[in-house]
C-alpha cells in the first residue's frame, strides 16, 4: 500500500518578495520605453568608419589611430573660357571706307544701309577688336555716324543735325555791385607871400573796394557752346552751318551740330547743370558781447580751446573803415550739427551776450542772396534858391527832399559750391544804428523873432560791416570777431529838485559816467543741400513737425 505524503508550502521570505517587486517594476518600465529611431542613411556608422580606417591602414601601413597625411597643392584649374563674342581683325591701307564697312557687316551678319554721302578712304590696323569699338574708330577717322533702325545699321556722313536740350534755369540776368570806401581829407589855406600871395595845402587819402558779379547765364551759355562748335568746325570745311538757338522762356536750347559735337555739348551741359543747381543753406547769427572787466581786450578764444573746443585762426582782408577782425573756424567734432547756440552760451563766459539777428537764407551756386532787416529812418534836406527881382525884392524858393537811412541788418552773400561740398563765401554783413542827430537850419531864413524856420535833424549813423572772402567745408561754422566798440553813458544824479536849481544845482548833484566795451561776433554756417526739399538734409529733421495727411487737397 502506497502512501502519498503532501507537504505544505513554506512561506515566502522577505528577500524573495522584494526581488519579485523589482522584477515587476522593471518589466513595466521596459514596456513604456520608446523604440529607437532609425539611423539616417548618411550617418557615419561604426562599420563604415572601421572599413575606411582599415583601408587607410592597408594603404599607408599605419595604425587606425594615425593622423591622415596632409593634402598637398591641388592641381591648377583649367583657364576659364572667354565669354562668347564677335572679335574682328581689320588691316587696311587706303581702302574705300564703304567697302570696308560692307565687308565688316557681311562677316558680322548685320543688315547694313550705306548712304551715298559716305566717301573717303580708310587706313587702320585693328587686331581682335569688338564690333562696337571698331565702329567707333571707323566713325572717328572717316567722319561717319552709325545708328540703329529696324534691325539695320545705318551708315551716313556725320553732317550737322538739330537737337534740342532742356536747360532748367531761370530766365534772368543779375548784376550785383558792392562798394566800400574810406577817405580822409585835411585841407588848410593861408597867406604867406611876401606881397599879398596865398598858399594852400591838402592831405587826401582814399581807399576803395569794389566787388562786381554779373550773372548772364543764357548769354554766356550761348557764347560758350558757339565757341565750342566753332573750334571743332575749324578743322572741317563741310561743317560750317552749325548754330545755337536758345529759347529762354521755355528753357530750351537747340544746337545744330555733328554727332561728335553733340557729345561735347552734352558733356558740357551735364557738368553745367550739375554745378549751377547746387545750393547752400547759410545760417548766420550776429551777437554782441558786452565784455566784462576781466576781458576788456576782447574775447579770448584760447579759453574755449582749453575747454575742449577747437578753433583755427585765419587771416582775412579787412575793411579799412573798421578795426581788424579775426576769422575763426569752429571745429568741435562732438556736435554733429555744429550748433551755434552752444557757442553763444560759451561766450557768456566773457560777458553778457545779446543776439542781434539770426537770419537763414538759401542761395544757388554763384548767385548772390541779399537779406535786409532794417528800419527806414526819414530825414529831410532843403535846397534854397534866391533870385533877385527887378524891383529889388528877393524871391526865395525852397525845395524839400525826403531822404531815408536804413538802420538794422543788411547781409549779402555770394556762395560758390565745389564738387566736394567745399563752400567759398563772399560775405558782407552791415549793421547800422543811430547814435545821435545833428540839427541843420538855413541861416538866411529866419522868422520874425529871428529863430530859424527850416530845421532838419540829420541822423548820425554808426556802421559796422565786414566784406571778405573765405572758404569752409559744408557744416562747419565760421566766426568773424574783433569789431569792438567803446560806449560812454554820461549820467548826472543828485538831490531831486535841488539839483536842478540854476547856479547852485551843481552843489547838490554829481556825475556818474558808465563806460562799457562791446565786441561784435558773426557766426556763419553753410550747409550744402540737395534739391532743398524736406527729404534732404538738413531739412529732414524738421519733417516730423509737418502735418501728416493721407488724402490729397481738393479745391472746388
Coordinates of C-alpha atoms in Angstrom, one line a residue:
X1 CA 0.0 0.0 0.0
X2 CA 1.4 3.2 -1.2
X3 CA 1.1 6.3 1.0
X4 CA 1.1 9.7 -0.5
X5 CA 2.6 12.4 1.5
X6 CA 1.6 16.1 0.8
X7 CA 4.0 18.7 2.1
X8 CA 2.6 22.2 2.9
X9 CA 4.4 25.1 1.1
X10 CA 6.7 27.1 3.1
X11 CA 6.1 30.9 3.5
X12 CA 8.0 33.4 1.0
X13 CA 10.8 35.1 2.6
X14 CA 11.2 39.0 2.6
X15 CA 14.1 38.9 0.2
X16 CA 12.1 37.0 -2.4
X17 CA 9.2 39.3 -2.1
X18 CA 11.5 42.4 -2.7
X19 CA 13.1 40.7 -5.7
X20 CA 9.7 39.9 -7.2
X21 CA 8.6 43.6 -6.8
X22 CA 11.7 44.9 -8.6
X23 CA 11.1 42.5 -11.4
X24 CA 7.6 43.6 -12.0
X25 CA 8.7 47.3 -12.0
X26 CA 11.5 46.6 -14.5
X27 CA 9.0 44.9 -16.8
X28 CA 6.7 47.8 -16.6
X29 CA 9.4 50.3 -17.4
X30 CA 10.6 48.3 -20.3
X31 CA 7.2 48.3 -21.8
X32 CA 7.0 52.1 -21.6
X33 CA 10.3 52.7 -23.3
X34 CA 10.2 54.2 -26.9
X35 CA 11.7 52.3 -29.7
X36 CA 15.0 53.7 -31.0
X37 CA 14.8 56.0 -34.1
X38 CA 16.3 54.5 -37.3
X39 CA 19.7 55.8 -38.3
X40 CA 19.9 58.1 -41.3
X41 CA 21.5 56.7 -44.4
X42 CA 24.1 59.4 -44.5
X43 CA 25.1 58.9 -40.8
X44 CA 28.6 57.6 -40.2
X45 CA 28.3 54.1 -38.7
X46 CA 30.9 52.2 -36.8
X47 CA 31.2 49.7 -39.6
X48 CA 31.8 52.3 -42.2
X49 CA 34.4 54.1 -40.2
X50 CA 36.1 50.8 -39.4
X51 CA 36.1 50.0 -43.1
X52 CA 37.6 53.4 -44.0
X53 CA 40.2 53.1 -41.3
X54 CA 41.1 49.6 -42.4
X55 CA 41.5 50.7 -45.9
X56 CA 43.7 53.6 -44.8
X57 CA 45.8 51.2 -42.7
X58 CA 46.2 48.8 -45.5
X59 CA 47.2 51.6 -47.9
X60 CA 49.5 53.6 -45.7
X61 CA 50.7 50.8 -43.5
X62 CA 49.9 52.7 -40.3
X63 CA 47.7 52.0 -37.4
X64 CA 44.0 53.0 -37.2
X65 CA 44.7 55.9 -34.8
X66 CA 47.2 57.7 -37.1
X67 CA 46.6 61.2 -38.5
X68 CA 46.0 61.2 -42.2
X69 CA 48.6 62.8 -44.4
X70 CA 48.2 66.5 -45.2
X71 CA 46.8 67.5 -48.6
X72 CA 49.4 68.8 -51.0
X73 CA 48.8 71.6 -53.5
X74 CA 45.9 70.9 -55.7
X75 CA 46.4 70.9 -59.5
X76 CA 45.7 74.2 -61.2
X77 CA 42.3 74.6 -62.6
X78 CA 42.0 74.9 -66.4
X79 CA 41.6 78.5 -67.6
X80 CA 38.1 79.9 -67.8
X81 CA 36.8 80.1 -71.3
X82 CA 36.4 83.6 -72.6
X83 CA 32.8 84.9 -73.0
X84 CA 31.5 84.3 -76.4
X85 CA 31.6 87.4 -78.6
X86 CA 32.5 88.6 -82.0
X87 CA 36.0 89.9 -82.4
X88 CA 37.4 91.2 -85.7
X89 CA 40.8 91.9 -87.1
X90 CA 40.9 94.7 -89.7
X91 CA 44.1 95.7 -91.5
X92 CA 43.5 98.1 -94.4
X93 CA 45.6 100.7 -96.1
X94 CA 43.9 103.4 -98.1
X95 CA 40.8 101.3 -98.8
X96 CA 37.4 103.0 -99.6
X97 CA 35.5 103.2 -96.4
X98 CA 32.2 102.0 -97.8
X99 CA 33.8 98.7 -99.0
X100 CA 35.4 98.2 -95.5
X101 CA 32.0 98.7 -93.8
X102 CA 30.2 96.4 -96.2
X103 CA 32.8 93.6 -95.7
X104 CA 32.7 94.1 -92.0
X105 CA 28.9 93.9 -91.9
X106 CA 28.9 90.8 -94.1
X107 CA 31.3 89.0 -91.8
X108 CA 29.3 90.1 -88.7
X109 CA 26.0 89.1 -90.2
X110 CA 24.4 92.5 -90.0
X111 CA 21.9 94.3 -92.1
X112 CA 23.6 97.5 -93.3
X113 CA 22.5 100.5 -95.3
X114 CA 25.3 102.8 -96.5
X115 CA 24.2 106.2 -97.6
X116 CA 25.5 107.9 -100.7
X117 CA 27.1 110.6 -98.6
X118 CA 29.7 108.1 -97.3
X119 CA 33.0 108.7 -99.1
X120 CA 36.7 108.7 -98.4
X121 CA 39.3 106.0 -97.7
X122 CA 40.3 104.2 -94.5
X123 CA 43.7 103.2 -93.1
X124 CA 43.6 101.1 -89.9
X125 CA 45.3 98.3 -88.1
X126 CA 42.9 96.7 -85.6
X127 CA 43.5 93.2 -84.1
X128 CA 40.9 91.3 -82.1
X129 CA 38.6 94.3 -81.5
X130 CA 34.9 94.1 -80.6
X131 CA 32.5 95.3 -83.2
X132 CA 31.2 98.4 -81.3
X133 CA 34.8 99.6 -80.6
X134 CA 35.8 99.0 -84.2
X135 CA 32.8 101.0 -85.5
X136 CA 33.7 103.9 -83.2
X137 CA 37.2 104.0 -84.5
X138 CA 35.9 104.0 -88.1
X139 CA 33.4 106.8 -87.4
X140 CA 36.1 109.0 -85.7
X141 CA 38.5 108.6 -88.6
X142 CA 36.1 108.8 -91.6
X143 CA 33.7 111.3 -90.1
X144 CA 30.7 109.0 -90.1
X145 CA 27.7 108.4 -87.9
X146 CA 26.2 105.0 -87.1
X147 CA 22.6 104.5 -85.9
X148 CA 20.3 101.5 -85.5
X149 CA 17.0 101.5 -87.3
X150 CA 14.7 98.4 -87.6
X151 CA 17.5 95.9 -87.0
X152 CA 19.6 97.6 -89.7
X153 CA 22.8 99.5 -89.3
X154 CA 22.5 102.9 -91.0
X155 CA 25.8 104.4 -92.0
X156 CA 25.9 108.1 -93.1
X157 CA 28.2 111.0 -93.1
X158 CA 28.4 112.9 -89.8
X159 CA 26.7 116.1 -91.1
X160 CA 25.2 118.7 -88.7
X161 CA 21.7 118.0 -87.4
X162 CA 19.5 119.7 -84.8
X163 CA 19.0 118.5 -81.3
X164 CA 17.1 120.3 -78.5
X165 CA 18.4 120.3 -74.9
X166 CA 16.3 121.2 -71.9
X167 CA 18.1 123.7 -69.6
X168 CA 16.3 124.0 -66.3
X169 CA 17.3 127.5 -65.3
X170 CA 15.6 130.8 -64.7
X171 CA 15.4 133.4 -67.4
X172 CA 17.0 136.3 -65.6
X173 CA 20.1 138.4 -65.7
X174 CA 21.5 139.6 -62.4
X175 CA 24.2 142.2 -61.7
X176 CA 25.5 142.8 -58.1
X177 CA 27.9 145.6 -57.2
X178 CA 29.3 146.3 -53.7
X179 CA 31.4 149.3 -52.9
X180 CA 33.2 150.1 -49.6
X181 CA 35.2 153.3 -49.4
X182 CA 37.0 155.2 -46.7
X183 CA 38.6 158.6 -47.2
X184 CA 40.4 161.2 -45.1
X185 CA 40.8 164.7 -46.2
X186 CA 42.5 167.6 -44.4
X187 CA 42.7 170.9 -46.2
X188 CA 44.4 174.1 -45.0
X189 CA 44.8 177.5 -46.6
X190 CA 46.6 180.7 -45.6
X191 CA 48.7 183.6 -46.9
X192 CA 52.5 183.5 -46.8
X193 CA 53.6 185.5 -49.9
X194 CA 55.9 188.5 -49.4
X195 CA 53.4 190.8 -51.1
X196 CA 49.8 189.5 -50.9
X197 CA 50.0 186.0 -52.2
X198 CA 48.5 182.9 -50.7
X199 CA 49.4 179.3 -50.3
X200 CA 47.3 176.2 -49.7
X201 CA 47.8 172.6 -48.8
X202 CA 45.8 169.4 -48.5
X203 CA 46.2 165.8 -47.5
X204 CA 43.8 163.5 -49.1
X205 CA 43.8 159.7 -48.6
X206 CA 41.2 157.4 -50.1
X207 CA 40.8 153.6 -50.2
X208 CA 38.0 151.9 -52.2
X209 CA 37.0 148.3 -52.5
X210 CA 34.5 147.4 -55.3
X211 CA 33.1 143.9 -55.9
X212 CA 31.0 143.1 -59.0
X213 CA 29.2 140.0 -60.0
X214 CA 27.4 139.7 -63.3
X215 CA 25.2 136.6 -63.9
X216 CA 24.2 136.5 -67.5
X217 CA 23.5 132.8 -67.7
X218 CA 21.9 132.5 -71.1
X219 CA 24.2 134.9 -72.9
X220 CA 27.3 133.0 -71.5
X221 CA 25.7 129.6 -72.3
X222 CA 25.1 130.5 -76.0
X223 CA 28.6 132.1 -76.3
X224 CA 30.3 129.1 -74.8
X225 CA 28.6 126.5 -77.0
X226 CA 29.1 128.6 -80.1
X227 CA 32.8 128.8 -79.3
X228 CA 33.0 125.0 -78.7
X229 CA 31.3 124.3 -82.1
X230 CA 33.4 126.9 -83.9
X231 CA 36.6 125.4 -82.6
X232 CA 35.7 121.9 -83.9
X233 CA 34.4 123.3 -87.2
X234 CA 37.7 125.0 -87.9
X235 CA 39.2 121.6 -88.8
X236 CA 36.4 120.6 -91.2
X237 CA 35.2 122.8 -94.0
X238 CA 32.0 120.7 -94.5
X239 CA 30.7 121.7 -91.0
X240 CA 30.2 125.4 -91.3
X241 CA 26.5 125.7 -90.8
X242 CA 26.3 124.8 -87.1
X243 CA 24.4 127.2 -84.9
X244 CA 22.8 127.7 -81.4
X245 CA 19.2 128.7 -80.9
X246 CA 18.1 129.5 -77.3
X247 CA 14.6 129.7 -76.1
X248 CA 14.9 131.5 -72.8
X249 CA 11.2 131.4 -71.9
X250 CA 10.8 127.6 -72.4
X251 CA 14.3 126.9 -71.1
X252 CA 15.3 125.1 -74.3
X253 CA 18.5 125.2 -76.3
X254 CA 18.6 123.9 -79.9
X255 CA 22.0 123.1 -81.3
X256 CA 22.8 122.3 -84.9
X257 CA 26.0 120.3 -84.9
X258 CA 27.6 117.0 -85.8
X259 CA 27.4 113.8 -83.7
X260 CA 30.9 114.4 -82.3
X261 CA 30.0 118.0 -81.4
X262 CA 26.7 116.9 -79.8
X263 CA 28.7 114.6 -77.5
X264 CA 30.9 117.5 -76.4
X265 CA 27.9 119.7 -75.9
X266 CA 26.1 117.0 -73.9
X267 CA 29.1 116.5 -71.6
X268 CA 29.4 120.3 -71.1
X269 CA 25.7 120.7 -70.3
X270 CA 25.7 117.9 -67.8
X271 CA 28.6 119.5 -65.9
X272 CA 27.0 122.9 -66.2
X273 CA 23.6 121.9 -64.8
X274 CA 25.2 119.9 -62.0
X275 CA 27.2 122.9 -60.9
X276 CA 24.5 125.6 -61.3
X277 CA 21.9 123.5 -59.4
X278 CA 24.0 123.2 -56.3
X279 CA 22.6 125.2 -53.4
X280 CA 23.6 126.0 -49.9
X281 CA 21.7 126.9 -46.7
X282 CA 23.5 129.7 -44.8
X283 CA 22.8 130.1 -41.2
X284 CA 24.0 133.4 -39.8
X285 CA 23.9 134.6 -36.2
X286 CA 25.1 138.1 -35.2
X287 CA 25.8 138.5 -31.4
X288 CA 27.1 141.4 -29.4
X289 CA 29.1 140.6 -26.3
X290 CA 29.2 143.2 -23.5
X291 CA 32.7 142.4 -22.2
X292 CA 33.3 142.1 -18.5
X293 CA 36.2 143.7 -16.7
X294 CA 38.4 140.6 -17.0
X295 CA 38.1 140.5 -20.8
X296 CA 38.4 144.2 -21.9
X297 CA 40.9 143.1 -24.6
X298 CA 38.2 141.1 -26.3
X299 CA 37.0 137.5 -26.4
X300 CA 39.8 135.2 -25.5
X301 CA 39.3 132.2 -27.9
X302 CA 42.1 130.3 -26.3
X303 CA 40.0 129.9 -23.1
X304 CA 37.4 128.0 -25.1
X305 CA 40.2 126.0 -26.7
X306 CA 41.4 124.8 -23.3
X307 CA 37.9 123.5 -22.6
X308 CA 38.0 121.1 -25.4
X309 CA 36.9 123.3 -28.2
X310 CA 38.9 123.6 -31.4
X311 CA 39.5 126.9 -33.2
X312 CA 41.7 127.6 -36.1
X313 CA 42.7 131.3 -36.8
X314 CA 42.8 132.6 -40.3
X315 CA 43.9 136.0 -41.7
X316 CA 41.4 137.7 -43.9
X317 CA 41.5 141.0 -45.7
X318 CA 39.7 143.6 -43.5
X319 CA 37.5 146.6 -44.2
X320 CA 39.6 149.7 -43.5
X321 CA 36.6 151.6 -42.1
X322 CA 36.7 149.2 -39.1
X323 CA 39.4 147.8 -36.9
X324 CA 40.9 144.5 -37.9
X325 CA 39.0 141.4 -37.1
X326 CA 39.8 137.7 -36.8
X327 CA 38.2 134.8 -38.6
X328 CA 37.8 131.6 -36.5
X329 CA 36.6 128.2 -37.6
X330 CA 34.6 126.2 -35.1
X331 CA 35.7 122.6 -35.4
X332 CA 34.0 121.0 -32.4
X333 CA 33.6 117.4 -33.5
X334 CA 31.3 116.4 -30.6
X335 CA 28.4 118.4 -32.0
X336 CA 27.2 116.7 -35.2
X337 CA 25.1 119.7 -36.2
X338 CA 27.6 122.4 -35.3
X339 CA 25.0 124.0 -33.1
X340 CA 25.7 127.8 -32.9
X341 CA 23.7 128.1 -29.7
X342 CA 26.3 126.1 -27.9
X343 CA 29.0 128.6 -28.9
X344 CA 26.8 131.5 -27.9
X345 CA 26.3 130.0 -24.4
X346 CA 30.0 129.6 -24.2
X347 CA 30.5 133.3 -25.0
X348 CA 28.7 134.2 -21.8
X349 CA 31.9 133.5 -20.0
X350 CA 33.2 136.8 -21.3
X351 CA 30.2 138.9 -20.6
X352 CA 26.5 139.4 -21.4
X353 CA 25.6 138.2 -24.8
X354 CA 22.8 139.7 -26.9
X355 CA 21.8 138.2 -30.2
X356 CA 21.1 141.0 -32.7
X357 CA 19.9 138.8 -35.6
X358 CA 19.8 135.2 -36.6
X359 CA 18.8 135.0 -40.3
X360 CA 18.8 131.9 -42.5
X361 CA 18.8 132.0 -46.3
X362 CA 19.4 129.7 -49.2
X363 CA 21.3 130.5 -52.4
X364 CA 22.2 128.8 -55.6
X365 CA 25.7 128.4 -56.8
X366 CA 27.3 131.7 -57.6
X367 CA 24.0 133.6 -57.0
X368 CA 24.0 136.5 -54.6
X369 CA 21.5 136.4 -51.8
X370 CA 20.5 139.6 -50.0
X371 CA 18.9 139.8 -46.6
X372 CA 17.7 143.2 -45.3
X373 CA 16.0 143.7 -41.9
X374 CA 16.1 147.4 -41.3
X375 CA 14.0 150.4 -40.2
X376 CA 14.0 153.2 -42.8
X377 CA 14.5 156.4 -40.8
X378 CA 13.4 159.5 -42.6
X379 CA 15.1 162.9 -42.6
X380 CA 14.7 166.0 -44.8
X381 CA 17.1 168.1 -46.7
X382 CA 16.4 171.6 -48.1
X383 CA 17.7 173.3 -51.2
X384 CA 17.1 177.1 -51.1
X385 CA 17.4 179.2 -54.3
X386 CA 17.3 183.0 -54.1
X387 CA 16.6 185.2 -57.1
X388 CA 16.6 189.0 -57.0
X389 CA 13.7 190.6 -58.9
X390 CA 13.8 193.8 -60.9
X391 CA 12.0 195.8 -58.1
X392 CA 14.8 194.8 -55.7
X393 CA 12.8 192.2 -53.8
X394 CA 14.2 188.7 -53.3
X395 CA 12.3 185.6 -54.3
X396 CA 13.2 182.6 -52.2
X397 CA 12.4 179.0 -53.5
X398 CA 12.8 176.1 -51.1
X399 CA 12.9 172.5 -52.4
X400 CA 12.5 169.8 -49.9
X401 CA 13.9 166.3 -50.4
X402 CA 12.9 163.2 -48.4
X403 CA 15.9 161.0 -47.5
X404 CA 15.9 157.6 -45.8
X405 CA 18.7 155.8 -44.0
X406 CA 18.5 152.1 -43.2
X407 CA 19.0 151.2 -39.6
X408 CA 19.4 147.4 -38.9
X409 CA 21.0 144.5 -40.6
X410 CA 21.9 144.1 -44.3
X411 CA 23.7 141.0 -45.4
X412 CA 24.8 140.0 -48.9
X413 CA 26.2 136.5 -49.5
X414 CA 27.6 135.0 -52.7
X415 CA 28.5 131.3 -52.4
X416 CA 30.5 129.0 -54.7
X417 CA 30.0 125.3 -54.0
X418 CA 32.6 122.9 -55.3
X419 CA 32.0 119.3 -56.3
X420 CA 33.3 118.0 -52.9
X421 CA 31.0 120.3 -50.9
X422 CA 33.5 123.0 -50.1
X423 CA 31.9 126.4 -49.9
X424 CA 33.7 129.7 -50.8
X425 CA 31.7 132.7 -49.5
X426 CA 31.9 136.3 -50.3
X427 CA 30.0 137.8 -47.4
X428 CA 29.3 141.3 -46.4
X429 CA 27.2 141.9 -43.2
X430 CA 26.4 145.5 -42.4
X431 CA 25.0 146.6 -39.1
X432 CA 23.9 150.2 -38.6
X433 CA 22.3 152.2 -35.8
X434 CA 21.6 155.8 -35.0
X435 CA 23.8 157.3 -32.3
X436 CA 22.6 160.9 -32.4
X437 CA 21.2 163.7 -34.5
X438 CA 22.7 166.9 -36.0
X439 CA 20.4 169.9 -36.3
X440 CA 20.7 171.7 -39.6
X441 CA 19.0 175.0 -40.4
X442 CA 19.3 177.7 -43.1
X443 CA 21.0 180.8 -41.5
X444 CA 19.4 183.1 -44.1
X445 CA 15.8 182.1 -43.5
X446 CA 14.6 183.4 -40.2
X447 CA 11.2 184.2 -38.7
X448 CA 10.0 187.4 -37.2
X449 CA 11.5 186.5 -33.9
X450 CA 14.9 185.7 -35.5
X451 CA 14.5 181.9 -35.0
X452 CA 15.2 179.6 -37.9
X453 CA 12.1 178.4 -39.8
X454 CA 13.7 175.5 -41.7
X455 CA 15.2 172.9 -39.3
X456 CA 16.4 169.5 -40.3
X457 CA 17.7 166.8 -37.9
X458 CA 20.2 164.7 -39.8
X459 CA 20.9 161.3 -38.1
X460 CA 24.4 160.2 -37.1
X461 CA 24.6 156.6 -38.1
X462 CA 27.2 154.1 -36.8
X463 CA 28.0 151.5 -39.4
X464 CA 29.9 148.2 -38.6
X465 CA 30.5 146.0 -41.6
X466 CA 32.8 143.3 -42.9
X467 CA 33.5 142.4 -46.5
X468 CA 35.6 139.3 -47.0
X469 CA 36.1 136.1 -49.0
X470 CA 36.5 132.8 -47.0
X471 CA 36.4 129.1 -47.6
X472 CA 34.8 126.5 -45.3
X473 CA 33.6 122.9 -45.6
X474 CA 29.9 122.1 -45.5
X475 CA 28.6 122.0 -42.0
X476 CA 31.4 123.9 -40.3
X477 CA 30.9 127.2 -38.6
X478 CA 33.0 130.3 -39.3
X479 CA 33.2 133.1 -36.7
X480 CA 34.2 136.7 -37.5
X481 CA 35.1 138.7 -34.5
X482 CA 37.1 141.7 -33.3
X483 CA 34.7 144.5 -34.1
X484 CA 34.9 146.3 -30.8
X485 CA 33.3 149.5 -29.6
X486 CA 33.6 151.8 -26.6
X487 CA 30.4 153.3 -25.2
X488 CA 30.3 156.1 -22.5
X489 CA 27.0 156.8 -20.8
X490 CA 27.1 160.3 -19.2
X491 CA 24.8 160.3 -16.2
X492 CA 24.0 163.1 -13.7
X493 CA 22.5 162.1 -10.4
X494 CA 21.6 164.3 -7.4
X495 CA 19.0 165.5 -4.9
X496 CA 15.6 165.9 -6.6
X497 CA 14.6 169.5 -7.3
X498 CA 17.6 171.0 -5.7
X499 CA 20.0 169.6 -8.3
X500 CA 18.0 171.4 -11.0
X501 CA 18.3 174.9 -9.4
X502 CA 20.3 177.4 -11.5
X503 CA 23.8 178.3 -10.4
X504 CA 23.6 176.2 -7.2
X505 CA 22.3 172.9 -8.7
X506 CA 25.8 171.5 -9.2
X507 CA 26.3 171.6 -5.4
X508 CA 23.5 169.0 -5.0
X509 CA 24.4 166.7 -7.9
X510 CA 27.3 164.5 -9.1
X511 CA 28.3 162.8 -12.4
X512 CA 28.1 159.1 -12.8
X513 CA 29.7 158.2 -16.1
X514 CA 29.4 154.5 -17.1
X515 CA 31.7 153.1 -19.8
X516 CA 31.4 149.8 -21.5
X517 CA 33.1 147.9 -24.2
X518 CA 31.3 145.5 -26.6
X519 CA 32.5 143.2 -29.3
X520 CA 30.5 142.1 -32.3
X521 CA 30.8 138.4 -33.3
X522 CA 29.3 137.0 -36.5
X523 CA 28.7 133.3 -37.0
X524 CA 28.3 131.7 -40.5
X525 CA 27.4 128.1 -41.1
X526 CA 26.9 127.0 -44.7
X527 CA 25.3 123.6 -45.3
X528 CA 25.2 122.2 -48.8
X529 CA 21.8 120.8 -49.6
X530 CA 20.3 118.8 -52.4
X531 CA 17.1 119.9 -54.1
X532 CA 16.1 121.8 -51.0
X533 CA 13.1 119.5 -50.2
X534 CA 12.1 118.2 -46.8
X535 CA 13.6 114.8 -47.6
X536 CA 17.2 116.1 -47.9
X537 CA 19.5 117.2 -45.0
X538 CA 19.4 119.4 -43.0
X539 CA 15.6 119.8 -43.5
X540 CA 14.7 116.2 -42.9
X541 CA 14.9 116.6 -39.2
X542 CA 12.0 119.1 -39.3
X543 CA 9.7 116.8 -41.3
X544 CA 8.3 115.3 -38.2
X545 CA 6.7 118.6 -37.3
X546 CA 4.7 118.8 -40.6
X547 CA 1.1 117.7 -40.6
X548 CA 0.6 114.2 -41.9
X549 CA -2.3 113.9 -44.4
X550 CA -3.3 110.8 -46.3
X551 CA -5.7 112.4 -48.6
X552 CA -4.9 115.0 -51.3
X553 CA -6.1 118.5 -51.0
X554 CA -9.0 119.2 -53.4
X555 CA -10.1 122.7 -54.4
X556 CA -13.6 123.2 -55.7

